[in-house]
Phi, psi and omega in degrees: 000169220258142175299156187251113180316115173273141182223123186266133186234123179261111169209206171201156167297142210094337166282115192290296173329298180300306193308311177292349167282336198273356163296290167293338147330322203270309151311295154317299207301337192295323200256314186241146185286114162201145209263096214252143181233133181256147191226103153309107168299320180309314191295008193185118202291330208264324180292301186311296168330292171314324199225009175308326185244013187240356172332141319324130160239131195275137155228128150237140176058039165090355186269115168309140168222013165198148175218175168295158322333109116319086174296129169288346171271323169321303191290288149017289206268277189319318180301308202290313193298312180277014163262343174282350177297000000 
């Protein structure tokens, strides 16, 4: 079995774009093994300052791979390439 790619989704409650990104990751996760961690930027001042105008942000291994606007096909291609490394 393939190891899951660890993906972090930075967002906040009440963010419809963040909810949409979470749904995208769930769909992509049906085709690519993903382990998604949701991080609420409202709980960390540094994250809030960094991402407040950019959420949702998707990161892998601490590297940002997508931020708003996020396009599902492009995100899936990026994640598939990372799994294939």
